mmCIF file of C-alpha atoms in Angstrom:
data_model
loop_
_atom_site.group_PDB
_atom_site.id
_atom_site.type_symbol
_atom_site.label_atom_id
_atom_site.label_comp_id
_atom_site.label_asym_id
_atom_site.label_seq_id
_atom_site.Cartn_x
_atom_site.Cartn_y
_atom_site.Cartn_z
ATOM 1 C CA MET L 15 -6.612 85.034 5.533
ATOM 2 C CA LEU L 16 -8.531 85.359 2.270
ATOM 3 C CA THR L 17 -7.628 88.289 0.015
ATOM 4 C CA LEU L 18 -10.206 90.114 -2.136
ATOM 5 C CA GLU L 19 -8.415 88.902 -5.309
ATOM 6 C CA ARG L 20 -8.582 85.262 -4.216
ATOM 7 C CA PHE L 21 -12.216 85.803 -3.171
ATOM 8 C CA LYS L 22 -13.052 87.077 -6.676
ATOM 9 C CA VAL L 23 -11.285 84.093 -8.262
ATOM 10 C CA LEU L 24 -13.296 81.668 -6.108
ATOM 11 C CA LEU L 25 -16.486 83.634 -6.794
ATOM 12 C CA ASP L 26 -15.821 83.294 -10.516
ATOM 13 C CA SER L 27 -15.624 79.532 -10.107
ATOM 14 C CA TYR L 28 -18.114 78.506 -7.416
ATOM 15 C CA GLY L 29 -20.576 81.333 -7.678
ATOM 16 C CA ALA L 30 -22.290 83.228 -4.860
ATOM 17 C CA ARG L 31 -23.593 80.223 -2.917
ATOM 18 C CA LEU L 32 -20.963 79.761 -0.256
ATOM 19 C CA ASP L 33 -22.228 76.231 0.372
ATOM 20 C CA CYS L 34 -20.630 75.234 -2.891
ATOM 21 C CA TRP L 35 -17.274 76.623 -1.886
ATOM 22 C CA PRO L 36 -14.458 74.475 -0.490
ATOM 23 C CA GLU L 37 -15.267 73.909 3.170
ATOM 24 C CA GLU L 38 -11.905 75.175 4.466
ATOM 25 C CA ILE L 39 -12.421 78.592 2.856
ATOM 26 C CA ARG L 40 -16.066 79.269 3.744
ATOM 27 C CA HIS L 41 -15.355 80.764 7.143
ATOM 28 C CA ASP L 42 -12.711 83.145 5.780
ATOM 29 C CA ALA L 43 -15.065 84.142 2.966
ATOM 30 C CA ARG L 44 -17.817 85.051 5.493
ATOM 31 C CA VAL L 45 -15.339 87.106 7.511
ATOM 32 C CA LEU L 46 -14.241 88.965 4.366
ATOM 33 C CA LEU L 47 -17.887 89.606 3.382
ATOM 34 C CA ASN L 48 -18.479 91.123 6.806
ATOM 35 C CA ASP L 49 -15.459 93.335 6.517
ATOM 36 C CA SER L 50 -15.331 94.382 2.828
ATOM 37 C CA ARG L 51 -17.957 96.373 0.910
ATOM 38 C CA ALA L 52 -16.124 95.537 -2.357
ATOM 39 C CA ALA L 53 -16.472 91.821 -1.560
ATOM 40 C CA ARG L 54 -20.189 92.253 -0.952
ATOM 41 C CA ALA L 55 -20.667 94.125 -4.206
ATOM 42 C CA THR L 56 -18.844 91.399 -6.161
ATOM 43 C CA LEU L 57 -21.025 88.799 -4.425
ATOM 44 C CA VAL L 58 -24.204 90.581 -5.560
ATOM 45 C CA GLU L 59 -23.008 90.612 -9.173
ATOM 46 C CA ALA L 60 -22.173 86.943 -8.996
ATOM 47 C CA GLN L 61 -25.572 86.195 -7.439
ATOM 48 C CA ALA L 62 -27.338 87.772 -10.496
ATOM 49 C CA LEU L 63 -25.443 85.440 -12.784
ATOM 50 C CA ASP L 64 -26.207 82.463 -10.516
ATOM 51 C CA ASP L 65 -29.918 83.259 -10.610
ATOM 52 C CA ALA L 66 -29.881 83.442 -14.414
ATOM 53 C CA ILE L 67 -28.051 80.125 -14.666
ATOM 54 C CA GLU L 68 -30.364 78.471 -12.198
ATOM 55 C CA ALA L 69 -33.446 79.718 -14.083
ATOM 56 C CA ALA L 70 -32.058 78.498 -17.386
ATOM 57 C CA THR L 71 -31.065 75.065 -16.036
ATOM 58 C CA SER L 72 -34.319 74.509 -14.176
ATOM 59 C CA GLU L 73 -36.280 75.366 -17.295
ATOM 60 C CA GLU L 74 -34.093 72.997 -19.297
ATOM 61 C CA HIS L 75 -34.563 70.255 -16.711
ATOM 62 C CA SER L 76 -38.341 70.617 -16.673
ATOM 63 C CA GLN L 77 -38.270 69.966 -20.431
ATOM 64 C CA ALA L 78 -36.313 66.717 -19.932
ATOM 65 C CA TRP L 79 -38.857 64.478 -18.249
ATOM 66 C CA PRO L 80 -42.311 65.866 -17.445
ATOM 67 C CA PRO L 81 -43.480 65.312 -13.824
ATOM 68 C CA GLY L 82 -44.319 61.647 -13.325
ATOM 69 C CA GLU L 83 -42.133 60.638 -16.229
ATOM 70 C CA THR L 84 -39.070 60.611 -13.984
ATOM 71 C CA ALA L 85 -40.497 57.641 -12.042
ATOM 72 C CA ALA L 86 -41.306 55.895 -15.311
ATOM 73 C CA ALA L 87 -37.785 56.537 -16.565
ATOM 74 C CA LEU L 88 -36.351 55.035 -13.340
ATOM 75 C CA ALA L 89 -38.634 52.001 -13.682
ATOM 76 C CA ARG L 90 -37.411 51.497 -17.242
ATOM 77 C CA LEU L 91 -33.807 51.850 -16.093
ATOM 78 C CA ARG L 92 -34.249 49.195 -13.367
ATOM 79 C CA SER L 93 -35.907 46.795 -15.732
ATOM 80 C CA ARG L 94 -33.347 47.255 -18.531
ATOM 81 C CA VAL L 95 -30.390 47.001 -16.216
ATOM 82 C CA ALA L 96 -31.788 43.745 -14.744
ATOM 83 C CA THR L 97 -32.381 42.334 -18.226
ATOM 84 C CA ARG L 98 -28.892 43.192 -19.439
ATOM 85 C CA ILE L 99 -27.304 41.729 -16.318
ATOM 86 C CA ASP L 100 -29.390 38.539 -16.895
ATOM 87 C CA GLU L 101 -28.078 38.353 -20.428
ATOM 88 C CA ARG L 102 -24.489 38.859 -19.296
ATOM 89 C CA GLU L 103 -24.846 36.245 -16.586
ATOM 90 C CA ARG L 104 -26.273 33.721 -19.088
ATOM 91 C CA ALA L 105 -23.544 34.442 -21.574
ATOM 92 C CA SER L 106 -20.794 34.158 -18.939
ATOM 93 C CA GLY L 107 -22.477 30.995 -17.524
ATOM 94 C CA GLY L 108 -22.334 29.370 -21.002
ATOM 95 C CA ALA L 109 -18.792 30.522 -21.396
ATOM 96 C CA ARG L 110 -17.918 29.078 -17.933
ATOM 97 C CA ILE L 111 -19.392 25.651 -18.896
ATOM 98 C CA GLY L 112 -17.519 25.696 -22.198
ATOM 99 C CA ALA L 113 -14.302 26.729 -20.496
ATOM 100 C CA GLY L 114 -14.764 23.984 -17.847
ATOM 101 C CA PHE L 115 -15.274 21.322 -20.506
ATOM 102 C CA LEU L 116 -12.233 22.460 -22.461
ATOM 103 C CA SER L 117 -10.162 22.558 -19.345
ATOM 104 C CA CYS L 118 -11.193 18.962 -18.430
ATOM 105 C CA LEU L 119 -10.415 17.824 -21.952
ATOM 106 C CA ARG L 120 -7.019 19.491 -21.820
ATOM 107 C CA ALA L 121 -6.262 17.883 -18.464
ATOM 108 C CA LEU L 122 -7.125 14.454 -19.841
ATOM 109 C CA LEU L 123 -5.180 14.874 -23.023
ATOM 110 C CA ASN L 124 -2.170 16.476 -21.500
ATOM 111 C CA PRO L 125 -0.047 13.791 -19.808
ATOM 112 C CA LEU L 126 2.196 16.459 -18.322
ATOM 113 C CA HIS L 127 -0.739 17.700 -16.275
ATOM 114 C CA HIS L 128 -0.735 14.478 -14.177
ATOM 115 C CA GLY L 129 2.809 13.403 -14.958
ATOM 116 C CA TRP L 130 4.154 10.589 -17.077
ATOM 117 C CA GLY L 131 4.195 8.288 -14.008
ATOM 118 C CA ALA L 132 0.398 8.277 -13.821
ATOM 119 C CA LEU L 133 0.109 7.535 -17.520
ATOM 120 C CA LEU L 134 2.605 4.636 -17.241
ATOM 121 C CA THR L 135 0.862 3.164 -14.181
ATOM 122 C CA GLY L 136 -2.481 3.327 -16.035
ATOM 123 C CA GLY L 137 -0.974 1.592 -19.064
ATOM 124 C CA VAL L 138 0.540 -1.225 -16.989
ATOM 125 C CA ILE L 139 -2.775 -1.805 -15.210
ATOM 126 C CA ALA L 140 -4.650 -1.918 -18.498
ATOM 127 C CA VAL L 141 -2.202 -4.462 -20.066
ATOM 128 C CA THR L 142 -2.229 -6.662 -16.949
ATOM 129 C CA ALA L 143 -6.047 -6.600 -16.790
ATOM 130 C CA GLY L 144 -6.140 -7.575 -20.459
ATOM 131 C CA LEU L 145 -3.831 -10.545 -19.896
ATOM 132 C CA VAL L 146 -5.777 -11.780 -16.873
ATOM 133 C CA LEU L 147 -9.110 -11.554 -18.693
ATOM 134 C CA GLY L 148 -7.659 -13.317 -21.744
ATOM 135 C CA LEU L 149 -6.371 -16.242 -19.653
ATOM 136 C CA SER L 150 -9.628 -16.589 -17.681
ATOM 137 C CA TYR L 151 -11.913 -16.794 -20.701
ATOM 138 C CA THR L 152 -9.845 -19.118 -22.873
ATOM 139 C CA SER L 153 -11.793 -22.403 -23.643
ATOM 140 C CA SER L 154 -8.887 -24.857 -23.974
ATOM 141 C CA PRO L 155 -6.829 -25.855 -20.972
ATOM 142 C CA PRO L 156 -3.614 -23.929 -20.784
ATOM 143 C CA PRO L 157 -0.715 -25.751 -22.408
ATOM 144 C CA ASP L 158 2.569 -26.091 -20.731
ATOM 145 C CA ASN L 159 3.910 -23.270 -22.725
ATOM 146 C CA VAL L 160 2.263 -20.187 -21.260
ATOM 147 C CA LEU L 161 3.283 -18.223 -24.261
ATOM 148 C CA PHE L 162 0.477 -19.867 -26.261
ATOM 149 C CA VAL L 163 -1.487 -16.695 -25.882
ATOM 150 C CA LEU L 164 0.934 -15.028 -28.220
ATOM 151 C CA GLU L 165 0.538 -17.698 -30.916
ATOM 152 C CA PRO L 166 -1.959 -16.950 -33.677
ATOM 153 C CA ALA L 167 -5.119 -19.070 -33.526
ATOM 154 C CA PRO L 168 -5.746 -21.344 -36.562
ATOM 155 C CA LEU L 169 -8.344 -19.871 -38.874
ATOM 156 C CA SER L 170 -11.428 -22.083 -39.190
ATOM 157 C CA ILE L 171 -11.711 -21.554 -42.969
ATOM 158 C CA PHE L 172 -8.312 -23.218 -43.488
ATOM 159 C CA SER L 173 -9.004 -26.022 -41.037
ATOM 160 C CA ASP L 174 -12.274 -26.833 -42.974
ATOM 161 C CA SER L 175 -10.483 -27.001 -46.341
ATOM 162 C CA LEU L 176 -7.854 -29.351 -44.933
ATOM 163 C CA ARG L 177 -10.416 -31.942 -43.906
ATOM 164 C CA MET B 20 -41.252 52.759 -6.314
ATOM 165 C CA ASP B 21 -41.342 49.197 -5.001
ATOM 166 C CA ARG B 22 -38.238 48.106 -3.165
ATOM 167 C CA SER B 23 -36.992 44.740 -2.218
ATOM 168 C CA PRO B 24 -37.157 43.872 1.491
ATOM 169 C CA GLY B 25 -33.934 43.829 3.528
ATOM 170 C CA VAL B 26 -32.150 46.670 1.723
ATOM 171 C CA GLU B 27 -33.773 49.788 3.159
ATOM 172 C CA GLY B 28 -31.482 51.666 5.478
ATOM 173 C CA VAL B 29 -28.484 49.619 4.404
ATOM 174 C CA THR B 30 -25.474 51.819 3.563
ATOM 175 C CA ASP B 31 -24.139 52.078 0.036
ATOM 176 C CA GLU B 32 -20.916 50.417 1.185
ATOM 177 C CA HIS B 33 -22.813 47.315 2.364
ATOM 178 C CA LEU B 34 -24.895 47.238 -0.789
ATOM 179 C CA VAL B 35 -21.686 47.387 -2.843
ATOM 180 C CA ALA B 36 -20.140 44.585 -0.804
ATOM 181 C CA ARG B 37 -23.272 42.407 -1.222
ATOM 182 C CA SER B 38 -23.430 43.210 -4.949
ATOM 183 C CA ALA B 39 -19.812 42.168 -5.320
ATOM 184 C CA GLY B 40 -20.897 38.782 -3.923
ATOM 185 C CA GLY B 41 -23.536 38.517 -6.618
ATOM 186 C CA ASP B 42 -26.538 39.860 -4.650
ATOM 187 C CA ARG B 43 -28.844 41.261 -7.369
ATOM 188 C CA THR B 44 -31.321 42.670 -4.859
ATOM 189 C CA ALA B 45 -28.608 44.815 -3.285
ATOM 190 C CA PHE B 46 -27.532 46.094 -6.704
ATOM 191 C CA ASP B 47 -31.107 46.853 -7.675
ATOM 192 C CA GLU B 48 -31.325 49.042 -4.545
ATOM 193 C CA LEU B 49 -28.249 50.957 -5.754
ATOM 194 C CA VAL B 50 -30.044 51.526 -9.044
ATOM 195 C CA VAL B 51 -33.128 52.782 -7.219
ATOM 196 C CA ARG B 52 -31.052 55.141 -5.035
ATOM 197 C CA HIS B 53 -28.743 56.594 -7.634
ATOM 198 C CA GLY B 54 -30.605 56.024 -10.884
ATOM 199 C CA PRO B 55 -32.396 59.385 -10.733
ATOM 200 C CA TYR B 56 -29.075 61.161 -10.379
ATOM 201 C CA ALA B 57 -27.491 59.221 -13.258
ATOM 202 C CA LEU B 58 -30.497 59.994 -15.446
ATOM 203 C CA ARG B 59 -30.561 63.669 -14.493
ATOM 204 C CA VAL B 60 -26.861 64.322 -15.073
ATOM 205 C CA ALA B 61 -26.836 62.412 -18.383
ATOM 206 C CA ALA B 62 -29.943 64.336 -19.546
ATOM 207 C CA ARG B 63 -28.291 67.653 -18.676
ATOM 208 C CA LEU B 64 -25.054 66.809 -20.447
ATOM 209 C CA LEU B 65 -26.590 65.205 -23.536
ATOM 210 C CA ARG B 66 -29.901 67.131 -23.695
ATOM 211 C CA ASP B 67 -31.628 64.011 -24.959
ATOM 212 C CA THR B 68 -33.649 61.873 -22.608
ATOM 213 C CA ALA B 69 -33.544 58.723 -24.721
ATOM 214 C CA LEU B 70 -29.742 58.919 -24.934
ATOM 215 C CA ALA B 71 -29.580 59.757 -21.221
ATOM 216 C CA GLU B 72 -31.507 56.542 -20.420
ATOM 217 C CA ASP B 73 -29.109 54.518 -22.589
ATOM 218 C CA VAL B 74 -26.091 56.094 -20.878
ATOM 219 C CA ALA B 75 -27.476 55.495 -17.373
ATOM 220 C CA GLN B 76 -28.242 51.909 -18.264
ATOM 221 C CA GLU B 77 -24.765 51.294 -19.644
ATOM 222 C CA ALA B 78 -23.168 52.955 -16.600
ATOM 223 C CA PHE B 79 -25.006 50.606 -14.177
ATOM 224 C CA VAL B 80 -24.186 47.525 -16.248
ATOM 225 C CA ARG B 81 -20.526 48.544 -16.169
ATOM 226 C CA CYS B 82 -20.767 49.076 -12.452
ATOM 227 C CA TRP B 83 -22.169 45.567 -12.006
ATOM 228 C CA SER B 84 -19.459 43.962 -14.087
ATOM 229 C CA GLN B 85 -16.632 45.757 -12.211
ATOM 230 C CA ILE B 86 -18.135 45.967 -8.744
ATOM 231 C CA HIS B 87 -15.956 43.179 -7.328
ATOM 232 C CA ARG B 88 -12.927 45.396 -8.064
ATOM 233 C CA PHE B 89 -14.423 48.499 -6.412
ATOM 234 C CA ASP B 90 -12.968 49.378 -3.035
ATOM 235 C CA SER B 91 -15.409 51.368 -0.907
ATOM 236 C CA ARG B 92 -12.523 52.533 1.328
ATOM 237 C CA GLN B 93 -10.938 54.335 -1.598
ATOM 238 C CA ALA B 94 -13.977 56.217 -2.974
ATOM 239 C CA ARG B 95 -17.682 56.580 -2.638
ATOM 240 C CA PHE B 96 -19.893 54.521 -4.931
ATOM 241 C CA THR B 97 -21.603 57.667 -6.200
ATOM 242 C CA THR B 98 -18.253 59.270 -7.238
ATOM 243 C CA TRP B 99 -17.440 56.140 -9.200
ATOM 244 C CA LEU B 100 -20.906 56.031 -10.817
ATOM 245 C CA TYR B 101 -20.828 59.732 -11.697
ATOM 246 C CA ARG B 102 -17.447 59.340 -13.257
ATOM 247 C CA ILE B 103 -18.704 56.533 -15.467
ATOM 248 C CA VAL B 104 -21.784 58.552 -16.453
ATOM 249 C CA VAL B 105 -19.759 61.684 -17.286
ATOM 250 C CA ASN B 106 -17.198 59.709 -19.317
ATOM 251 C CA LEU B 107 -19.938 57.882 -21.209
ATOM 252 C CA CYS B 108 -21.575 61.236 -21.993
ATOM 253 C CA ILE B 109 -18.270 62.659 -23.228
ATOM 254 C CA ASP B 110 -17.731 59.604 -25.430
ATOM 255 C CA ASN B 111 -21.262 59.758 -26.712
ATOM 256 C CA LYS B 112 -21.035 63.426 -27.536
ATOM 257 C CA ARG B 113 -17.689 63.003 -29.269
ATOM 258 C CA ARG B 114 -19.171 60.315 -31.483
ATOM 259 C CA ARG B 115 -22.170 62.421 -32.411
ATOM 260 C CA GLU B 116 -20.622 65.824 -32.910
ATOM 261 C CA PRO B 117 -17.232 67.511 -32.835
ATOM 262 C CA GLU B 118 -16.247 69.436 -29.656
ATOM 263 C CA PRO B 119 -17.500 73.011 -29.959
ATOM 264 C CA LEU B 120 -15.099 75.911 -30.239
ATOM 265 C CA PRO B 121 -13.539 77.179 -27.022
ATOM 266 C CA ALA B 122 -15.930 79.203 -24.942
ATOM 267 C CA ASP B 123 -13.944 82.395 -25.313
ATOM 268 C CA PHE B 124 -13.755 82.121 -29.087
ATOM 269 C CA ASP B 125 -15.563 84.862 -31.025
ATOM 270 C CA VAL B 126 -18.111 86.029 -28.465
ATOM 271 C CA MET B 127 -19.295 88.613 -30.993
ATOM 272 C CA ASP B 128 -20.771 85.781 -33.044
ATOM 273 C CA ALA B 129 -22.646 84.612 -29.993
ATOM 274 C CA GLY B 130 -23.889 88.188 -29.533
ATOM 275 C CA ALA B 131 -25.449 88.060 -32.954
ATOM 276 C CA THR B 132 -27.440 85.001 -31.927
ATOM 277 C CA ALA B 133 -28.380 86.694 -28.687
ATOM 278 C CA GLU B 134 -29.525 89.751 -30.634
ATOM 279 C CA GLU B 135 -31.951 87.678 -32.631
ATOM 280 C CA MET B 136 -33.211 86.146 -29.435
ATOM 281 C CA MET B 137 -33.637 89.567 -27.831
ATOM 282 C CA GLU B 138 -36.301 90.301 -30.364
ATOM 283 C CA SER B 139 -38.545 87.832 -28.603
ATOM 284 C CA ASN B 140 -37.314 88.972 -25.171
ATOM 285 C CA GLU B 141 -36.330 85.506 -24.120
ATOM 286 C CA ARG B 142 -33.450 86.077 -21.771
ATOM 287 C CA ALA B 143 -33.658 82.627 -20.293
ATOM 288 C CA THR B 144 -33.584 81.178 -23.791
ATOM 289 C CA VAL B 145 -30.343 83.037 -24.516
ATOM 290 C CA LEU B 146 -28.713 81.531 -21.465
ATOM 291 C CA ALA B 147 -30.202 78.108 -22.105
ATOM 292 C CA GLN B 148 -28.695 78.231 -25.608
ATOM 293 C CA ALA B 149 -25.376 79.428 -24.108
ATOM 294 C CA LEU B 150 -25.448 76.468 -21.703
ATOM 295 C CA LYS B 151 -25.915 74.130 -24.650
ATOM 296 C CA ASP B 152 -22.984 75.667 -26.427
ATOM 297 C CA LEU B 153 -20.579 75.075 -23.517
ATOM 298 C CA PRO B 154 -17.939 72.400 -24.034
ATOM 299 C CA LEU B 155 -19.072 69.249 -22.256
ATOM 300 C CA ARG B 156 -16.483 69.266 -19.488
ATOM 301 C CA GLN B 157 -17.407 72.840 -18.517
ATOM 302 C CA ARG B 158 -21.027 71.850 -18.532
ATOM 303 C CA ALA B 159 -20.250 68.749 -16.456
ATOM 304 C CA ALA B 160 -18.400 70.900 -13.877
ATOM 305 C CA LEU B 161 -21.396 73.297 -13.652
ATOM 306 C CA THR B 162 -23.890 70.415 -13.357
ATOM 307 C CA LEU B 163 -21.937 68.518 -10.704
ATOM 308 C CA ILE B 164 -21.235 71.525 -8.478
ATOM 309 C CA TYR B 165 -24.188 73.878 -9.022
ATOM 310 C CA ASP B 166 -27.008 71.418 -9.604
ATOM 311 C CA GLU B 167 -25.881 68.309 -7.762
ATOM 312 C CA GLY B 168 -24.056 70.018 -4.898
ATOM 313 C CA LEU B 169 -20.751 68.128 -5.195
ATOM 314 C CA SER B 170 -17.721 69.758 -3.677
ATOM 315 C CA GLY B 171 -14.873 70.888 -5.877
ATOM 316 C CA ALA B 172 -12.809 67.900 -4.685
ATOM 317 C CA GLU B 173 -15.607 65.426 -5.479
ATOM 318 C CA ALA B 174 -16.182 66.955 -8.873
ATOM 319 C CA ALA B 175 -12.459 66.724 -9.553
ATOM 320 C CA ARG B 176 -12.517 63.001 -8.745
ATOM 321 C CA VAL B 177 -15.512 62.503 -11.036
ATOM 322 C CA LEU B 178 -13.863 64.402 -13.865
ATOM 323 C CA GLY B 179 -10.506 62.824 -13.257
ATOM 324 C CA SER B 180 -8.710 66.145 -12.798
ATOM 325 C CA SER B 181 -7.448 68.479 -10.076
ATOM 326 C CA VAL B 182 -9.545 70.891 -7.998
ATOM 327 C CA LYS B 183 -7.704 73.779 -9.692
ATOM 328 C CA ALA B 184 -8.628 72.428 -13.129
ATOM 329 C CA VAL B 185 -12.283 72.173 -12.043
ATOM 330 C CA GLU B 186 -12.175 75.749 -10.805
ATOM 331 C CA ARG B 187 -10.775 76.831 -14.153
ATOM 332 C CA LEU B 188 -13.563 74.969 -15.996
ATOM 333 C CA LEU B 189 -16.159 76.713 -13.828
ATOM 334 C CA ALA B 190 -14.552 80.132 -14.299
ATOM 335 C CA ARG B 191 -14.430 79.751 -18.070
ATOM 336 C CA ALA B 192 -18.031 78.586 -18.182
ATOM 337 C CA ARG B 193 -19.244 81.492 -16.051
ATOM 338 C CA SER B 194 -17.226 83.985 -18.060
ATOM 339 C CA TYR B 195 -18.744 82.684 -21.295
ATOM 340 C CA LEU B 196 -22.285 82.735 -19.868
ATOM 341 C CA ARG B 197 -21.811 86.238 -18.530
ATOM 342 C CA ALA B 198 -20.594 87.406 -21.963
ATOM 343 C CA ARG B 199 -23.592 85.833 -23.702
ATOM 344 C CA LEU B 200 -25.950 87.333 -21.183
ATOM 345 C CA THR B 201 -24.346 90.817 -21.512
ATOM 346 C CA SER B 202 -24.568 90.571 -25.280
ATOM 347 C CA SER B 203 -28.284 89.829 -24.985
ATOM 348 C CA HIS B 204 -28.841 92.847 -22.748
ATOM 349 C CA PHE B 205 -26.735 95.244 -24.805
ATOM 350 C CA PRO B 206 -26.923 94.220 -28.430
ATOM 351 C CA GLU B 207 -24.386 95.792 -30.810
ATOM 352 C CA SER B 208 -26.919 98.371 -32.111
ATOM 353 C CA ASP B 209 -27.481 99.781 -28.584
ATOM 354 C CA ARG B 210 -23.902 99.939 -27.485
ATOM 355 C CA CYS B 211 -22.702 103.267 -28.884
#
């Protein structure tokens, strides 16, 4: 049940157009308007203010964008929004590539990322491959002592001077 | 207004979901559908069409960058968009000028302005000026409910406040407008 006091409070907020009122109160408001002359009189007063506000706002709005300019304003909005999103996407794309490169670099440089085991295995493979290649391409036949590879080779400049 | 194929008749919720997946055509359709509203509300709150276009543009760009976080089950896209627009307008206005005095402060002064305006019998101008003088949140409440037909609950969500708070904003705005209008009808010199 809606009291006249509450009706006036709501009228002061939402105005005389009951469509703007909270849906759950509209029915009670209509019932009160049917029953109460005071409610109807208050509604008429509020309607006068509503009309004045509506006239003022519609005049103000007509000054904003002249007819036809509204469509142009919307076209500008679409175009500018699309351009700015393009710019953002390009900027974030560049940032993504940069971030990806840095992340790869970090992964390569950070042994903890793959674990020390992987680094050790890689090192052993590299040393073994170096030894095998060194033995295969040596010109002189291998001496009995396989440790010859660790001996320094005689420098040719000294061997020439000794002759 | 030319529209991209495959988006007409699609609900806002679907357009939002597609936009969140990076579909630019779907997002453009949201701009076409709700751009006029964003422009209109911003123009009414800022009273400057160039600024209103800037605000609407910024609002949609923010929507695009955050749309993957938006949950259509929690709120309507329009409520979210309106909230961004209104907040941007409030920020913009704060940067440009200080918040006006409370609406109920020194109505007599307002009457003096109205009296000058009465000389040219421009009642609508008096009220238009009074509308401009309203604090922005009161003006936003009026625009959202009276002009755009939002319910009190929707306007409360847009303004980030309670329904009661929105009702108070509306009541204060109407009271101020009524006072300004009364002053214009009955200037000080005619009152005794």
